[in-house]
mmCIF file of C-alpha atoms and ligand atoms in Angstrom:
data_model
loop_
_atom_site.group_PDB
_atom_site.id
_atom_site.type_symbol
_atom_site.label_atom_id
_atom_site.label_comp_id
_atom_site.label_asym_id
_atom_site.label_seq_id
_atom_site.Cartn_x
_atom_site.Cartn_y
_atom_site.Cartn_z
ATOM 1 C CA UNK Q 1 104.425 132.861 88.140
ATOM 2 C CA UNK Q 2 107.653 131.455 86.120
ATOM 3 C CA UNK Q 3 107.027 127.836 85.728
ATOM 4 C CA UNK Q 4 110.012 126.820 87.204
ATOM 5 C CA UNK Q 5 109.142 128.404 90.538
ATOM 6 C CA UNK Q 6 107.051 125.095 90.963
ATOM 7 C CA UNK Q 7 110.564 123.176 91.112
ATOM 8 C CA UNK Q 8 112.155 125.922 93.489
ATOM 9 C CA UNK Q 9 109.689 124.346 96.295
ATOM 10 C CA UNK Q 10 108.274 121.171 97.930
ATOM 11 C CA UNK Q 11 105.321 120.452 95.217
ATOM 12 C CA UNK Q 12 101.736 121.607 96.050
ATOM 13 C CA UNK Q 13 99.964 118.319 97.868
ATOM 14 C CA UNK Q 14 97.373 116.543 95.914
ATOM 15 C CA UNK Q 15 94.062 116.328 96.895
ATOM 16 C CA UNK Q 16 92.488 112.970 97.845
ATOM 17 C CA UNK Q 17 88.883 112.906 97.248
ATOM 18 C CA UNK Q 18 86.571 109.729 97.450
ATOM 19 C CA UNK Q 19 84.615 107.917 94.924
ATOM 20 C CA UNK Q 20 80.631 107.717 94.435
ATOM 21 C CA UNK Q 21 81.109 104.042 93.452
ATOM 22 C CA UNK Q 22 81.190 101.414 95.393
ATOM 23 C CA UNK Q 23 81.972 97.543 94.525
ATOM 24 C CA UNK Q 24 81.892 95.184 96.564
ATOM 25 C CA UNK Q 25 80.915 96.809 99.359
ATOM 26 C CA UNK Q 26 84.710 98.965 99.199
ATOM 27 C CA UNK Q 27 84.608 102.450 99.152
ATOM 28 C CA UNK Q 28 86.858 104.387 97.283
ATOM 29 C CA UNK Q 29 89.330 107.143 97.178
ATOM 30 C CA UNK Q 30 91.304 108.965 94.079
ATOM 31 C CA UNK Q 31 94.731 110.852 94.815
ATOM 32 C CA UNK Q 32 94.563 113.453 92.145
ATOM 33 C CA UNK Q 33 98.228 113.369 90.826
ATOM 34 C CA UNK Q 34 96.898 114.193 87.520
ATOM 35 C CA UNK Q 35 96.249 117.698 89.141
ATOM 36 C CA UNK Q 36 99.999 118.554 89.740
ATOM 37 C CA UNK Q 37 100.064 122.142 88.418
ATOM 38 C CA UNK Q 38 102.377 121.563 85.253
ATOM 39 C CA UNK Q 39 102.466 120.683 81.484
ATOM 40 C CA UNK Q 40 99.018 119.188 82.398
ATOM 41 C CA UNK Q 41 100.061 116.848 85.427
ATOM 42 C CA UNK Q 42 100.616 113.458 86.372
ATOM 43 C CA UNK Q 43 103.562 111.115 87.914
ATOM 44 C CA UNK Q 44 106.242 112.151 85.728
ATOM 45 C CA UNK Q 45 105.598 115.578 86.868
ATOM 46 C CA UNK Q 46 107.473 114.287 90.302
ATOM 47 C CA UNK Q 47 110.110 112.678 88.722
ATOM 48 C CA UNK Q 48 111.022 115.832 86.893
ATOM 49 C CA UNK Q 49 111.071 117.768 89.961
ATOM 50 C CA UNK Q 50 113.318 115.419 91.494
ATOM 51 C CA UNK Q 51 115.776 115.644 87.783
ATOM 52 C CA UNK Q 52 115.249 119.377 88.074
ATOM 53 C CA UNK Q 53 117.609 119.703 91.019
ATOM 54 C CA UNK Q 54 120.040 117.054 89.608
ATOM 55 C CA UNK Q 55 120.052 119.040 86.369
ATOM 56 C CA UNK Q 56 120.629 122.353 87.521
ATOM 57 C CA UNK Q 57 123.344 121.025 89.374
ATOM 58 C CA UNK Q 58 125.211 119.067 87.040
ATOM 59 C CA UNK Q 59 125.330 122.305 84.910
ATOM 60 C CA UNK Q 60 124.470 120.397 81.879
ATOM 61 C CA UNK Q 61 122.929 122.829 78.561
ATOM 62 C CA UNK Q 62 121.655 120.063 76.642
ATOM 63 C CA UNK Q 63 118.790 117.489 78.624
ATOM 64 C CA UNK Q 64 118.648 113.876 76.760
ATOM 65 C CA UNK Q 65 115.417 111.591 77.270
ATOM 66 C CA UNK Q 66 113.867 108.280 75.482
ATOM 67 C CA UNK Q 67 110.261 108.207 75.233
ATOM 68 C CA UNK Q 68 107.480 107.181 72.397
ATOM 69 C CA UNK Q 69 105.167 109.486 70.788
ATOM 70 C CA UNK Q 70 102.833 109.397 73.274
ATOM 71 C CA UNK Q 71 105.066 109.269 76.394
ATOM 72 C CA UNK Q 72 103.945 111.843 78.927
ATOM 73 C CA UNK Q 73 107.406 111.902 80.294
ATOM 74 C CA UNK Q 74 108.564 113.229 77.223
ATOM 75 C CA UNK Q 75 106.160 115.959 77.167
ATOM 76 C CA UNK Q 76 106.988 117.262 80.837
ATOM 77 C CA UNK Q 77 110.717 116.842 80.527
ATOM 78 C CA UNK Q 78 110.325 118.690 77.048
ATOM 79 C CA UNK Q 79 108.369 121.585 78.666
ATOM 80 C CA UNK Q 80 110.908 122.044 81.642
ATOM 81 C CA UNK Q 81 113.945 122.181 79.080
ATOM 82 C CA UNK Q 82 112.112 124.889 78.074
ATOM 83 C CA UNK Q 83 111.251 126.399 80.951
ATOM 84 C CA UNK Q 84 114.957 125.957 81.868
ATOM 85 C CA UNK Q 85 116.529 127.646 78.519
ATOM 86 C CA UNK Q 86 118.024 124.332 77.809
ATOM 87 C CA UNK Q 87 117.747 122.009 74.579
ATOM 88 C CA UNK Q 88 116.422 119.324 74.545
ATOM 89 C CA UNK Q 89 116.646 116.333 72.281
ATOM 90 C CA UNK Q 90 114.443 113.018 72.321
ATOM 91 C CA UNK Q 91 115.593 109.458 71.161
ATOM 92 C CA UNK Q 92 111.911 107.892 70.018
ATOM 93 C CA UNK Q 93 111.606 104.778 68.169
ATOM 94 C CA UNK Q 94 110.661 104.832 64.742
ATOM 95 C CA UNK Q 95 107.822 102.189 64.593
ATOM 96 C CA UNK Q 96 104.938 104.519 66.382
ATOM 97 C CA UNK Q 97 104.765 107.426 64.356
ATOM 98 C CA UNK Q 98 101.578 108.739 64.952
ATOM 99 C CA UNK Q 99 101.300 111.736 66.148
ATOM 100 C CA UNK Q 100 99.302 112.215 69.165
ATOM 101 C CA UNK Q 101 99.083 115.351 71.262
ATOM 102 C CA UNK Q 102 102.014 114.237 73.334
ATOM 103 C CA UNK Q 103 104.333 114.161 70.063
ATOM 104 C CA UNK Q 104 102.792 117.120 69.318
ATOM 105 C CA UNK Q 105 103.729 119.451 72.362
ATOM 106 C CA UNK Q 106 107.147 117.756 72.429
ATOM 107 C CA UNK Q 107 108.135 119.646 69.438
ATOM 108 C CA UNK Q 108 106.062 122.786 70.635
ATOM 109 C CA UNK Q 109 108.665 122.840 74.013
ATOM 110 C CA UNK Q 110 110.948 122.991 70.404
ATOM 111 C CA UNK Q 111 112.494 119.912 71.490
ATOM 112 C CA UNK Q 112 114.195 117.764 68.435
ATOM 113 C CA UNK Q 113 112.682 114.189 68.416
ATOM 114 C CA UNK Q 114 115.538 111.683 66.275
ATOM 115 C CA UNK Q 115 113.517 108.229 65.593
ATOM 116 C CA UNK Q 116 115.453 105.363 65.238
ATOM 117 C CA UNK Q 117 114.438 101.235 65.354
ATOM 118 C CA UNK Q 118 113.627 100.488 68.943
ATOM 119 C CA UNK Q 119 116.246 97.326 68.412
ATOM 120 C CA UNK Q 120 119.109 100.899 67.776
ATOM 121 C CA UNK Q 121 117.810 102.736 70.998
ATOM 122 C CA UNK Q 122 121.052 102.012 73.244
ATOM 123 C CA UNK Q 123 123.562 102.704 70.123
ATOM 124 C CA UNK Q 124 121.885 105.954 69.168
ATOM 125 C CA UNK Q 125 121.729 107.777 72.953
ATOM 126 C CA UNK Q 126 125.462 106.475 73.272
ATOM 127 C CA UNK Q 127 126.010 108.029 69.509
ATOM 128 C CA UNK Q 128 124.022 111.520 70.012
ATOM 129 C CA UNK Q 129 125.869 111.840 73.541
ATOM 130 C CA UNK Q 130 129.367 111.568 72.004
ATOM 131 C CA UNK Q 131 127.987 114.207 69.130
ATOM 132 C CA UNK Q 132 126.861 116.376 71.693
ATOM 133 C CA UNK Q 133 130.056 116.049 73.894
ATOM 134 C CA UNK Q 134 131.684 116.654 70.659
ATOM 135 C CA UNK Q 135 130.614 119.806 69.939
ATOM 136 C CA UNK Q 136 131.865 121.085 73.865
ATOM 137 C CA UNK Q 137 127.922 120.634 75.238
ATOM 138 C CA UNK Q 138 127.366 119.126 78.477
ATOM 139 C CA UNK Q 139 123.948 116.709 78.562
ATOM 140 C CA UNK Q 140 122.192 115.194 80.438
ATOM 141 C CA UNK Q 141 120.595 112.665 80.233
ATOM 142 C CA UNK Q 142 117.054 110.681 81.894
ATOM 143 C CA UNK Q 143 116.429 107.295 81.030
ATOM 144 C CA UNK Q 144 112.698 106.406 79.901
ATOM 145 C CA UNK Q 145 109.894 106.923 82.036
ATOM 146 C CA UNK Q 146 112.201 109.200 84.406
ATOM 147 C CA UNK Q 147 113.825 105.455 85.726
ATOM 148 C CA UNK Q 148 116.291 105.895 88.430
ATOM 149 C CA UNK Q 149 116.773 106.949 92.126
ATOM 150 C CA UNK Q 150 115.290 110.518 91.601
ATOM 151 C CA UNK Q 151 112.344 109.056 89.921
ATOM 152 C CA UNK Q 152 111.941 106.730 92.634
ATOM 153 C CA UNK Q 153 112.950 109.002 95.816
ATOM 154 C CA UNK Q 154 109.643 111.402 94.615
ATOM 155 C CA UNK Q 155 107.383 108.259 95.587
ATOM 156 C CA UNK Q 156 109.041 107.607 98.780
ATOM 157 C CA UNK Q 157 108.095 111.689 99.187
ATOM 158 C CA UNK Q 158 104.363 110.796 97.739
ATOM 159 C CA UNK Q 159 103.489 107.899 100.309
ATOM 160 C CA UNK Q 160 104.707 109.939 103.108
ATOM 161 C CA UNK Q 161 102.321 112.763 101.630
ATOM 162 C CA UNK Q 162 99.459 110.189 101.733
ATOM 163 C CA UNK Q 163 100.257 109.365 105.066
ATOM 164 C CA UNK Q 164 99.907 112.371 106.397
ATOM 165 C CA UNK Q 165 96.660 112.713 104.341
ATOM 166 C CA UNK Q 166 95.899 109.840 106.128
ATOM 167 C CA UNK Q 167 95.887 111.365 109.073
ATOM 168 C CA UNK Q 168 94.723 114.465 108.611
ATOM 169 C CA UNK Q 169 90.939 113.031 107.173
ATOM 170 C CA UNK Q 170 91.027 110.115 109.837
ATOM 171 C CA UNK Q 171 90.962 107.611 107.351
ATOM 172 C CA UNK Q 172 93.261 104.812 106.713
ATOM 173 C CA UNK Q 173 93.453 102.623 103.491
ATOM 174 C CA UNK Q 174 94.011 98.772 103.109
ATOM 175 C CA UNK Q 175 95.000 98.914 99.334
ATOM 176 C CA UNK Q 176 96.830 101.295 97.314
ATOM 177 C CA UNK Q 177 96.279 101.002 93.253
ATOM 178 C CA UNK Q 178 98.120 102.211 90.939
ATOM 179 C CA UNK Q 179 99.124 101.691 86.950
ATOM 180 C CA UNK Q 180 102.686 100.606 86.812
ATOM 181 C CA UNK Q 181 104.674 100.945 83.576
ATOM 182 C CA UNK Q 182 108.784 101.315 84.400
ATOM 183 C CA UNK Q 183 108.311 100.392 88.028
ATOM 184 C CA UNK Q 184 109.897 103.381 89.652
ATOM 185 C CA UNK Q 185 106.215 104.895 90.890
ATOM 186 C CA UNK Q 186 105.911 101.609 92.729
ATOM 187 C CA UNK Q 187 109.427 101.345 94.242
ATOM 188 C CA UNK Q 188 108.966 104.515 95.663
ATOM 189 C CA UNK Q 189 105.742 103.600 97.247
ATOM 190 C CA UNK Q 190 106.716 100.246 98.280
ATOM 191 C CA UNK Q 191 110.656 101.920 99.566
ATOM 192 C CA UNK Q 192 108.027 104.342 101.487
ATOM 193 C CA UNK Q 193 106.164 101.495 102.812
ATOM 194 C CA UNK Q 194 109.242 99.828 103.963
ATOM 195 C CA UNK Q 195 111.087 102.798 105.094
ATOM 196 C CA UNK Q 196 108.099 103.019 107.755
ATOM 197 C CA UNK Q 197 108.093 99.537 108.878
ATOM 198 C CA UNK Q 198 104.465 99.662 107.781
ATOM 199 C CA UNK Q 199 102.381 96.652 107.231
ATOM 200 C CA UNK Q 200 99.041 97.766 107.447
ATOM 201 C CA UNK Q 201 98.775 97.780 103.790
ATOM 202 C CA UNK Q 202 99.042 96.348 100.102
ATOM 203 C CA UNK Q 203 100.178 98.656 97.597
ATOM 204 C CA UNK Q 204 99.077 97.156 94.258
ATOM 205 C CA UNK Q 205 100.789 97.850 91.099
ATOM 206 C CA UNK Q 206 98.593 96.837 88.320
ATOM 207 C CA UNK Q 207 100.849 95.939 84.688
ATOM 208 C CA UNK Q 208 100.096 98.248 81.917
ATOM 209 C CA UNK Q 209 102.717 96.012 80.054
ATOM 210 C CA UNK Q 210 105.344 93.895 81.281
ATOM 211 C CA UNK Q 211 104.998 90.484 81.939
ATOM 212 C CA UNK Q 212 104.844 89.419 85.751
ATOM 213 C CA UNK Q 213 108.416 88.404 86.028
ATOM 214 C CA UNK Q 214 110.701 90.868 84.281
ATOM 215 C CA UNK Q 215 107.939 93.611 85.891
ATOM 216 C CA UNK Q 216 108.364 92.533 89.119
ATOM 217 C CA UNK Q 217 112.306 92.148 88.639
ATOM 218 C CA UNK Q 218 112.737 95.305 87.253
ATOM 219 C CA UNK Q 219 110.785 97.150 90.430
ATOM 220 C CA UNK Q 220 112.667 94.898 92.663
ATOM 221 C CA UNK Q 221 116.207 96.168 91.358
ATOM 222 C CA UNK Q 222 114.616 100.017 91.957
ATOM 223 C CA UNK Q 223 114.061 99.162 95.338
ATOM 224 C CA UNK Q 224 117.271 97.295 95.864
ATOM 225 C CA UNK Q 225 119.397 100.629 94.645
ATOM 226 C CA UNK Q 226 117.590 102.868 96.672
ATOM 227 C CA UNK Q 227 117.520 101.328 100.042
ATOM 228 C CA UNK Q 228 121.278 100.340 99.403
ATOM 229 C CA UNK Q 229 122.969 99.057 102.650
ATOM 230 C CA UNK Q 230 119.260 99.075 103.704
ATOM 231 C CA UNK Q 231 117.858 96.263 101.326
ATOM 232 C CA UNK Q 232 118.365 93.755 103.493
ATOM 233 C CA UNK Q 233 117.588 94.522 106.422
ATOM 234 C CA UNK Q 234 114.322 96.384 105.053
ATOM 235 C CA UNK Q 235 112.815 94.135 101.846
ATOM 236 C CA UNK Q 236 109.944 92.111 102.252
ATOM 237 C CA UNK Q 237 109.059 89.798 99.108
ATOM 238 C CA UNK Q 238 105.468 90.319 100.407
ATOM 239 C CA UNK Q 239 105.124 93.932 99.993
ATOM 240 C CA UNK Q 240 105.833 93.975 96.158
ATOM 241 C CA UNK Q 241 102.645 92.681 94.765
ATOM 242 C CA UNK Q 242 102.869 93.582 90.807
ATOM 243 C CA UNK Q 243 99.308 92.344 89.167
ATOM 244 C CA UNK Q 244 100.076 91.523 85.110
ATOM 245 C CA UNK Q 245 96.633 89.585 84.663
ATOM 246 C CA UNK Q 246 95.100 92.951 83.253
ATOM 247 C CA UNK Q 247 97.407 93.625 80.380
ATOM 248 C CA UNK Q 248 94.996 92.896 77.493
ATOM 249 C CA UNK Q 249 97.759 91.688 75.455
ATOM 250 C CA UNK Q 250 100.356 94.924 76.256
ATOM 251 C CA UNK Q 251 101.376 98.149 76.254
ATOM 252 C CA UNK Q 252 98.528 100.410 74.137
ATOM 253 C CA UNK Q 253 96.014 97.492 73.958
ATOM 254 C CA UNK Q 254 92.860 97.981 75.886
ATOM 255 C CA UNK Q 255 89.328 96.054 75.696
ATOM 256 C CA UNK Q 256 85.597 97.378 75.461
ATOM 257 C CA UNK Q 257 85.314 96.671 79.337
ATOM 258 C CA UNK Q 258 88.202 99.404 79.267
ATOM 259 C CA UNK Q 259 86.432 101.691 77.501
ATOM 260 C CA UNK Q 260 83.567 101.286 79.586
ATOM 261 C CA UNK Q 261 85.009 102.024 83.103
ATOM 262 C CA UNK Q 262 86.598 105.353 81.715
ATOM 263 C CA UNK Q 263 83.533 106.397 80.658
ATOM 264 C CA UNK Q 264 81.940 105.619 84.329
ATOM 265 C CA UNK Q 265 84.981 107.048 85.774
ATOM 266 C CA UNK Q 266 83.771 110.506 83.527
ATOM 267 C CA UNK Q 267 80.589 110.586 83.621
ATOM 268 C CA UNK Q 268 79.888 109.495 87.220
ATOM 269 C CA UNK Q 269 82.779 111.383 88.431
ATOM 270 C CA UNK Q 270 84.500 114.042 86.408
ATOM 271 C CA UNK Q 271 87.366 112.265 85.720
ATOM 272 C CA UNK Q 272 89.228 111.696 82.723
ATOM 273 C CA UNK Q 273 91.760 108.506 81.776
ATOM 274 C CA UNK Q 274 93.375 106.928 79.311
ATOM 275 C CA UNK Q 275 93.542 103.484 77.728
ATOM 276 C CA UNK Q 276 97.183 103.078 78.019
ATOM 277 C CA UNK Q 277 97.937 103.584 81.880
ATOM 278 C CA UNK Q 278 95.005 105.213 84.220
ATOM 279 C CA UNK Q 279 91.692 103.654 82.839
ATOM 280 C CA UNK Q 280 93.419 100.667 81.932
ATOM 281 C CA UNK Q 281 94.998 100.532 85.651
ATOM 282 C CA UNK Q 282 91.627 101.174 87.157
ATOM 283 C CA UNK Q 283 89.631 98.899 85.592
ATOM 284 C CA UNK Q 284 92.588 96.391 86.508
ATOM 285 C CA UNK Q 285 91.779 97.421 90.319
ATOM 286 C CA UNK Q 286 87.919 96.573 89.859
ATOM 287 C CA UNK Q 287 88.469 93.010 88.297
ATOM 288 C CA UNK Q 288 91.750 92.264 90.803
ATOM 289 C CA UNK Q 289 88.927 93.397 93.653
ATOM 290 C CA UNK Q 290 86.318 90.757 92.557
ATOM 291 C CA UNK Q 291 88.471 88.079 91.873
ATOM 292 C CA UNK Q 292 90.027 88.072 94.982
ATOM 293 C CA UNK Q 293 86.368 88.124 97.014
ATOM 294 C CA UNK Q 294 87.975 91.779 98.885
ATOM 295 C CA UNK Q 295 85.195 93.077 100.379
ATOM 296 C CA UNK Q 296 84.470 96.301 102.996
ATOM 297 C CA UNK Q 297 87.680 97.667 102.764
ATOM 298 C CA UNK Q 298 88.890 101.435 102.052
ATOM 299 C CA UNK Q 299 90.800 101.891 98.476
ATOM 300 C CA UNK Q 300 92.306 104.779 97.587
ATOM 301 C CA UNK Q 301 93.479 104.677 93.610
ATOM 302 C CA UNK Q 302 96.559 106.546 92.702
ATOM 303 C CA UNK Q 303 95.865 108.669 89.637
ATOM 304 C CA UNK Q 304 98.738 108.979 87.573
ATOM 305 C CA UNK Q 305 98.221 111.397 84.760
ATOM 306 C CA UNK Q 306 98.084 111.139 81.239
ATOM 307 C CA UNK Q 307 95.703 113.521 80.753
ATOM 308 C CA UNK Q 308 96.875 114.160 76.711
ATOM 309 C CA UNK Q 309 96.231 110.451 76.162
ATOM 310 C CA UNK Q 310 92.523 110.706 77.488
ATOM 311 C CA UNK Q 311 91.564 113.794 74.446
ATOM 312 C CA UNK Q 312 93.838 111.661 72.029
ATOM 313 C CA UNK Q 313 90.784 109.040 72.169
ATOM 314 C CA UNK Q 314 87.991 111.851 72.684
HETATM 315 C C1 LIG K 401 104.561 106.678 83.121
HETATM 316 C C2 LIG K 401 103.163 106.537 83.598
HETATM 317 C C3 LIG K 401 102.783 105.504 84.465
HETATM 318 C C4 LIG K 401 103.734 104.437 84.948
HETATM 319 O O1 LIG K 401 104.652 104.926 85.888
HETATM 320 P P1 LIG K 401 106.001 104.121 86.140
HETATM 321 O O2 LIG K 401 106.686 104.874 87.206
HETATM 322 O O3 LIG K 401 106.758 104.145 84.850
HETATM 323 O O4 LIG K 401 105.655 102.739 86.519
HETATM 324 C C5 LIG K 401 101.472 105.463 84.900
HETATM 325 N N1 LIG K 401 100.574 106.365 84.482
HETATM 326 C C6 LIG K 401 100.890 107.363 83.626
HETATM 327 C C7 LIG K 401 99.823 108.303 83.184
HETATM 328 C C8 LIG K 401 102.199 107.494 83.155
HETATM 329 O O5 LIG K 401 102.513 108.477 82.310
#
């Protein structure tokens, strides 16, 4: 099957399978978005589906993103240039050079990576844009972390997909967890929440990085530009609950106790995470659980990808 066929079509539904553990007498459930069927998975995988359309299109030949060496948004948006027979051309910032497998496949898709100071970032897409328009290309371009409406609208898609999950198993599930980085995976699930008029539930977006208030701002202002004329009469200050107490200092830094519950989460179940966003996230989840005394309820765990990240510490 051409790769792009996957874009052509609503994406496959992820399964939702529960946990052995238990803590605190909760039982647990995993929705495998790690398992979406391209460039090795995970939530950027709906954003680009969602940029695929816009790109196609806009009729653009060159696609534009920002993204570190080991941004798995990079990788996917890298593999469908590709896919697409368009170039591709990455802004990264020059102080994380390693290269990790990300960085590596990135330049495999044959995209060009230009590094620059992260303090340059805005001046150089603005720069390489004008080049591009220039020479008589057309690009695109995707801000970091697949940001925007798109990126949110494929969440608002995903909690609908739960709920009818929901359904379908008879189950229904007090908290949703999930790692959140740019904010636009929780906007979508908290716009999905609110487009339902659904309060059953607390969707729980534990920090991998930003600091409560600019975190919890910057999700805020996704939701505000999708639900447009909506906002108002839709936004509930309640439903946004963005958890920064797990950070470990930032983006990247992770503890022992980290270390530890991806290893659990492997060799008890199968499943592999990272330090930066998924292990980090779920480990987040277990110590937000006992804190707050929640007891006997049903958790299902949003995994978000990163698969690459999870061999880079093998
Ligand atoms: C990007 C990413 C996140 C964070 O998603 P946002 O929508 O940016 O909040 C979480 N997990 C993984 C594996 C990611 O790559």
């Amino acid at each position: 099957m051409n790769q792009l066929a996957l874009f052509e079509q609503p994406l496959p539904v992820t399964p939702i399978a529960p946990l052995r553990m238990v803590c605190g007498q909760n039982r647990f459930w995993i929705k495998r978005d790690d398992l979406l069927p391209f460039s090795f998975g995970g939530n950027k995988v709906r954003k680009a589906a969602e940029f695929y359309k816009e790109i196609k299109e806009s009729g653009a030949d060159v696609v534009m993103t920002y993204g570190s060496n080991s941004s798995n948004h990079c990788r996917i948006i890298a593999n469908m240039a590709a896919a697409m027979g368009l170039q591709c051309h990455v802004i990264s910032p020059e102080e994380h050079r390693e290269v990790l497998y990300n960085t590596k496949m990135v330049s495999q898709f044959g995209a060009a990576i230009e590094t620059c100071p992260v303090s340059e970032v805005a001046q150089t897409i603005e720069n390489r844009k004008a080049c591009f328009v220039n020479e008589g290309k057309k690009p695109y371009f995707i801000t970091g972390g697949g940001h925007g409406n798109p990126g949110t609208h494929s969440y608002v898609r995903a909690y609908d997909e739960i709920c009818t999950q929901e359904a379908q198993m008879g189950v229904h599930f007090d908290y949703i967890f999930h790692a959140s980085g740019t904010g636009a995976t929780q906007a979508g699930l908290v716009c999905g929440q609110l487009l339902a008029k659904d309060e059953s539930r607390r969707i729980v977006g534990i920090s991998i990085a930003r600091e409560k208030e600019r975190g919890r701002e910057v999700v805020r202002e996704s939701i505000e530009a999708y639900l447009g004329a909506d906002y108002d009469k839709l936004y509930r200050d309640d439903a946004l609950i963005f958890e920064d107490a797990y950070r470990c200092g930032g983006y990247g830094m992770y503890s022992p106790e980290i270390l530890e519950a991806i290893d659990r989460l492997m060799s008890e179940e199968g499943i592999p995470t990272d330090t930066t966003y998924v292990g980090k996230a779920f480990w987040g989840m277990l110590q937000y659980l006992q804190e707050k005394a929640v007891s006997g309820k049903k958790i299902l765990f949003l995994h978000t990808g990163g698969t690459p990240l999870f061999f880079d510490k093998l």
